[in-house]
Amino acid sequence: MRRVLSGAVLLAFLSLAACAEPPNKEMDQAQGAIDAARAVGAEQYAPAEFTAATSTLAQSHEAVAQRDYRLALNHALESREHAQNAARE
């Protein structure tokens, strides 16, 4: 029982530590995907996906400002996905 409790405490600590910093790498990747989508004309050919990409990246920046790094990470990953979809369209 003690091992299980120790493992759970360690897992909780690692989860908190993983979100102790802004997700700069993921936000940069999202911005790169947006830039690539823009370069292939996604603003014109896939405006809904492109707008979703830019707005979710803005939400990621807002979450960082509020120090909600987990939410910022989620928005950055979603933004990158929207941008990649926009580039494909």
Short mmCIF file of N, CA and C in Angstrom, two decimals:
data_model
loop_
_atom_site.label_atom_id
_atom_site.label_comp_id
_atom_site.label_asym_id
_atom_site.label_seq_id
_atom_site.Cartn_x
_atom_site.Cartn_y
_atom_site.Cartn_z
N MET A 1 0.84 -1.19 0.00
CA MET A 1 0.00 0.00 0.00
C MET A 1 0.88 1.25 0.00
N ARG A 2 1.94 1.18 0.75
CA ARG A 2 2.84 2.33 0.85
C ARG A 2 3.51 2.62 -0.49
N ARG A 3 3.87 1.56 -1.22
CA ARG A 3 4.48 1.71 -2.55
C ARG A 3 3.51 2.37 -3.51
N VAL A 4 2.27 1.95 -3.48
CA VAL A 4 1.26 2.52 -4.37
C VAL A 4 1.08 4.00 -4.07
N LEU A 5 1.00 4.34 -2.81
CA LEU A 5 0.84 5.74 -2.41
C LEU A 5 2.06 6.56 -2.82
N SER A 6 3.24 6.01 -2.63
CA SER A 6 4.46 6.72 -3.04
C SER A 6 4.49 6.92 -4.55
N GLY A 7 4.09 5.91 -5.27
CA GLY A 7 4.04 6.01 -6.74
C GLY A 7 3.04 7.06 -7.19
N ALA A 8 1.89 7.12 -6.52
CA ALA A 8 0.87 8.10 -6.87
C ALA A 8 1.34 9.52 -6.59
N VAL A 9 2.03 9.71 -5.49
CA VAL A 9 2.56 11.03 -5.14
C VAL A 9 3.63 11.43 -6.15
N LEU A 10 4.49 10.52 -6.52
CA LEU A 10 5.53 10.80 -7.50
C LEU A 10 4.92 11.15 -8.85
N LEU A 11 3.91 10.42 -9.27
CA LEU A 11 3.23 10.69 -10.53
C LEU A 11 2.57 12.06 -10.51
N ALA A 12 1.93 12.41 -9.42
CA ALA A 12 1.30 13.72 -9.30
C ALA A 12 2.34 14.83 -9.36
N PHE A 13 3.46 14.63 -8.71
CA PHE A 13 4.53 15.63 -8.73
C PHE A 13 5.08 15.81 -10.13
N LEU A 14 5.32 14.72 -10.83
CA LEU A 14 5.84 14.80 -12.19
C LEU A 14 4.84 15.46 -13.13
N SER A 15 3.56 15.21 -12.94
CA SER A 15 2.54 15.84 -13.77
C SER A 15 2.55 17.35 -13.57
N LEU A 16 2.69 17.77 -12.34
CA LEU A 16 2.74 19.21 -12.06
C LEU A 16 4.02 19.82 -12.60
N ALA A 17 5.11 19.12 -12.47
CA ALA A 17 6.39 19.64 -12.95
C ALA A 17 6.41 19.75 -14.46
N ALA A 18 5.72 18.86 -15.14
CA ALA A 18 5.70 18.89 -16.60
C ALA A 18 5.01 20.14 -17.13
N CYS A 19 4.13 20.72 -16.35
CA CYS A 19 3.40 21.91 -16.78
C CYS A 19 3.86 23.14 -16.02
N ALA A 20 5.08 23.14 -15.54
CA ALA A 20 5.59 24.25 -14.75
C ALA A 20 6.16 25.36 -15.63
N GLU A 21 6.27 25.11 -16.92
CA GLU A 21 6.81 26.10 -17.84
C GLU A 21 5.87 26.26 -19.03
N PRO A 22 5.90 27.43 -19.66
CA PRO A 22 5.07 27.61 -20.86
C PRO A 22 5.50 26.63 -21.95
N PRO A 23 4.55 26.18 -22.77
CA PRO A 23 4.88 25.23 -23.84
C PRO A 23 5.44 25.96 -25.07
N ASN A 24 6.59 26.58 -24.90
CA ASN A 24 7.17 27.40 -25.97
C ASN A 24 7.44 26.59 -27.24
N LYS A 25 7.94 25.39 -27.08
CA LYS A 25 8.25 24.55 -28.24
C LYS A 25 6.99 24.29 -29.06
N GLU A 26 5.92 23.90 -28.39
CA GLU A 26 4.68 23.58 -29.08
C GLU A 26 4.06 24.83 -29.70
N MET A 27 4.18 25.96 -29.01
CA MET A 27 3.65 27.21 -29.56
C MET A 27 4.45 27.63 -30.79
N ASP A 28 5.75 27.44 -30.76
CA ASP A 28 6.59 27.73 -31.92
C ASP A 28 6.24 26.81 -33.09
N GLN A 29 5.97 25.56 -32.79
CA GLN A 29 5.58 24.61 -33.84
C GLN A 29 4.25 25.02 -34.46
N ALA A 30 3.32 25.46 -33.63
CA ALA A 30 2.03 25.92 -34.14
C ALA A 30 2.21 27.15 -35.02
N GLN A 31 3.05 28.08 -34.59
CA GLN A 31 3.30 29.27 -35.40
C GLN A 31 3.96 28.90 -36.72
N GLY A 32 4.87 27.96 -36.70
CA GLY A 32 5.51 27.49 -37.93
C GLY A 32 4.51 26.85 -38.87
N ALA A 33 3.58 26.07 -38.31
CA ALA A 33 2.55 25.44 -39.14
C ALA A 33 1.61 26.48 -39.74
N ILE A 34 1.32 27.52 -38.97
CA ILE A 34 0.48 28.62 -39.47
C ILE A 34 1.21 29.34 -40.60
N ASP A 35 2.48 29.61 -40.41
CA ASP A 35 3.27 30.27 -41.45
C ASP A 35 3.32 29.43 -42.72
N ALA A 36 3.49 28.13 -42.57
CA ALA A 36 3.52 27.23 -43.73
C ALA A 36 2.17 27.20 -44.43
N ALA A 37 1.09 27.17 -43.65
CA ALA A 37 -0.25 27.18 -44.23
C ALA A 37 -0.50 28.48 -44.99
N ARG A 38 -0.06 29.58 -44.42
CA ARG A 38 -0.21 30.88 -45.08
C ARG A 38 0.56 30.88 -46.41
N ALA A 39 1.74 30.29 -46.42
CA ALA A 39 2.58 30.26 -47.61
C ALA A 39 1.94 29.50 -48.77
N VAL A 40 1.10 28.53 -48.47
CA VAL A 40 0.45 27.76 -49.54
C VAL A 40 -0.97 28.25 -49.83
N GLY A 41 -1.34 29.39 -49.26
CA GLY A 41 -2.63 30.00 -49.57
C GLY A 41 -3.80 29.52 -48.75
N ALA A 42 -3.55 29.01 -47.56
CA ALA A 42 -4.63 28.48 -46.73
C ALA A 42 -5.63 29.56 -46.31
N GLU A 43 -5.18 30.79 -46.20
CA GLU A 43 -6.11 31.87 -45.85
C GLU A 43 -7.23 31.96 -46.89
N GLN A 44 -6.90 31.71 -48.14
CA GLN A 44 -7.87 31.79 -49.22
C GLN A 44 -8.63 30.48 -49.41
N TYR A 45 -7.91 29.35 -49.38
CA TYR A 45 -8.51 28.07 -49.74
C TYR A 45 -9.10 27.29 -48.57
N ALA A 46 -8.68 27.59 -47.36
CA ALA A 46 -9.20 26.91 -46.17
C ALA A 46 -9.36 27.92 -45.04
N PRO A 47 -10.20 28.94 -45.26
CA PRO A 47 -10.27 30.03 -44.28
C PRO A 47 -10.76 29.60 -42.89
N ALA A 48 -11.67 28.64 -42.83
CA ALA A 48 -12.18 28.21 -41.51
C ALA A 48 -11.08 27.55 -40.68
N GLU A 49 -10.36 26.62 -41.30
CA GLU A 49 -9.27 25.94 -40.58
C GLU A 49 -8.16 26.92 -40.23
N PHE A 50 -7.84 27.81 -41.16
CA PHE A 50 -6.77 28.77 -40.91
C PHE A 50 -7.14 29.71 -39.76
N THR A 51 -8.38 30.18 -39.76
CA THR A 51 -8.84 31.05 -38.67
C THR A 51 -8.83 30.31 -37.34
N ALA A 52 -9.24 29.04 -37.37
CA ALA A 52 -9.21 28.23 -36.14
C ALA A 52 -7.78 28.10 -35.62
N ALA A 53 -6.85 27.93 -36.54
CA ALA A 53 -5.44 27.80 -36.13
C ALA A 53 -4.93 29.07 -35.47
N THR A 54 -5.22 30.20 -36.08
CA THR A 54 -4.71 31.46 -35.52
C THR A 54 -5.42 31.81 -34.20
N SER A 55 -6.71 31.53 -34.12
CA SER A 55 -7.41 31.88 -32.88
C SER A 55 -7.02 30.97 -31.72
N THR A 56 -6.78 29.69 -31.99
CA THR A 56 -6.37 28.81 -30.88
C THR A 56 -4.94 29.11 -30.44
N LEU A 57 -4.10 29.58 -31.36
CA LEU A 57 -2.76 30.00 -30.94
C LEU A 57 -2.86 31.25 -30.07
N ALA A 58 -3.75 32.16 -30.40
CA ALA A 58 -3.97 33.34 -29.56
C ALA A 58 -4.46 32.92 -28.17
N GLN A 59 -5.34 31.93 -28.13
CA GLN A 59 -5.83 31.42 -26.84
C GLN A 59 -4.69 30.79 -26.05
N SER A 60 -3.75 30.17 -26.74
CA SER A 60 -2.59 29.60 -26.08
C SER A 60 -1.76 30.70 -25.41
N HIS A 61 -1.55 31.79 -26.14
CA HIS A 61 -0.81 32.92 -25.57
C HIS A 61 -1.54 33.51 -24.36
N GLU A 62 -2.86 33.59 -24.44
CA GLU A 62 -3.65 34.09 -23.31
C GLU A 62 -3.52 33.17 -22.10
N ALA A 63 -3.54 31.87 -22.34
CA ALA A 63 -3.40 30.91 -21.24
C ALA A 63 -2.02 31.03 -20.59
N VAL A 64 -0.99 31.28 -21.38
CA VAL A 64 0.35 31.48 -20.82
C VAL A 64 0.35 32.73 -19.93
N ALA A 65 -0.30 33.77 -20.40
CA ALA A 65 -0.37 35.00 -19.60
C ALA A 65 -1.05 34.76 -18.26
N GLN A 66 -1.97 33.81 -18.24
CA GLN A 66 -2.68 33.46 -16.99
C GLN A 66 -1.97 32.33 -16.24
N ARG A 67 -0.83 31.92 -16.74
CA ARG A 67 -0.02 30.84 -16.15
C ARG A 67 -0.73 29.49 -16.10
N ASP A 68 -1.64 29.28 -17.05
CA ASP A 68 -2.31 27.99 -17.18
C ASP A 68 -1.62 27.24 -18.32
N TYR A 69 -0.49 26.64 -18.01
CA TYR A 69 0.37 26.05 -19.02
C TYR A 69 -0.22 24.79 -19.63
N ARG A 70 -1.00 24.07 -18.89
CA ARG A 70 -1.65 22.87 -19.44
C ARG A 70 -2.65 23.28 -20.52
N LEU A 71 -3.45 24.29 -20.24
CA LEU A 71 -4.40 24.79 -21.23
C LEU A 71 -3.65 25.38 -22.43
N ALA A 72 -2.58 26.08 -22.17
CA ALA A 72 -1.76 26.65 -23.26
C ALA A 72 -1.23 25.55 -24.16
N LEU A 73 -0.78 24.46 -23.57
CA LEU A 73 -0.29 23.32 -24.35
C LEU A 73 -1.40 22.75 -25.22
N ASN A 74 -2.56 22.55 -24.63
CA ASN A 74 -3.69 22.00 -25.39
C ASN A 74 -4.04 22.90 -26.57
N HIS A 75 -4.09 24.20 -26.34
CA HIS A 75 -4.40 25.13 -27.43
C HIS A 75 -3.31 25.13 -28.50
N ALA A 76 -2.06 25.06 -28.10
CA ALA A 76 -0.96 25.06 -29.06
C ALA A 76 -1.03 23.81 -29.95
N LEU A 77 -1.28 22.67 -29.36
CA LEU A 77 -1.39 21.44 -30.14
C LEU A 77 -2.58 21.49 -31.08
N GLU A 78 -3.69 22.02 -30.60
CA GLU A 78 -4.89 22.16 -31.44
C GLU A 78 -4.63 23.13 -32.59
N SER A 79 -3.93 24.22 -32.30
CA SER A 79 -3.60 25.19 -33.32
C SER A 79 -2.75 24.57 -34.42
N ARG A 80 -1.75 23.81 -34.03
CA ARG A 80 -0.88 23.16 -35.01
C ARG A 80 -1.69 22.21 -35.89
N GLU A 81 -2.60 21.47 -35.29
CA GLU A 81 -3.42 20.54 -36.06
C GLU A 81 -4.30 21.28 -37.06
N HIS A 82 -4.93 22.37 -36.63
CA HIS A 82 -5.76 23.17 -37.55
C HIS A 82 -4.91 23.72 -38.69
N ALA A 83 -3.73 24.20 -38.38
CA ALA A 83 -2.86 24.77 -39.41
C ALA A 83 -2.44 23.70 -40.41
N GLN A 84 -2.12 22.52 -39.93
CA GLN A 84 -1.73 21.44 -40.83
C GLN A 84 -2.91 21.03 -41.72
N ASN A 85 -4.11 20.98 -41.14
CA ASN A 85 -5.30 20.67 -41.93
C ASN A 85 -5.55 21.74 -42.98
N ALA A 86 -5.36 22.99 -42.60
CA ALA A 86 -5.56 24.09 -43.54
C ALA A 86 -4.57 23.99 -44.70
N ALA A 87 -3.34 23.65 -44.41
CA ALA A 87 -2.32 23.52 -45.46
C ALA A 87 -2.67 22.37 -46.41
N ARG A 88 -3.20 21.28 -45.86
CA ARG A 88 -3.59 20.15 -46.70
C ARG A 88 -4.75 20.48 -47.62
N GLU A 89 -5.69 21.27 -47.11
CA GLU A 89 -6.87 21.63 -47.92
C GLU A 89 -6.44 22.54 -49.04
#
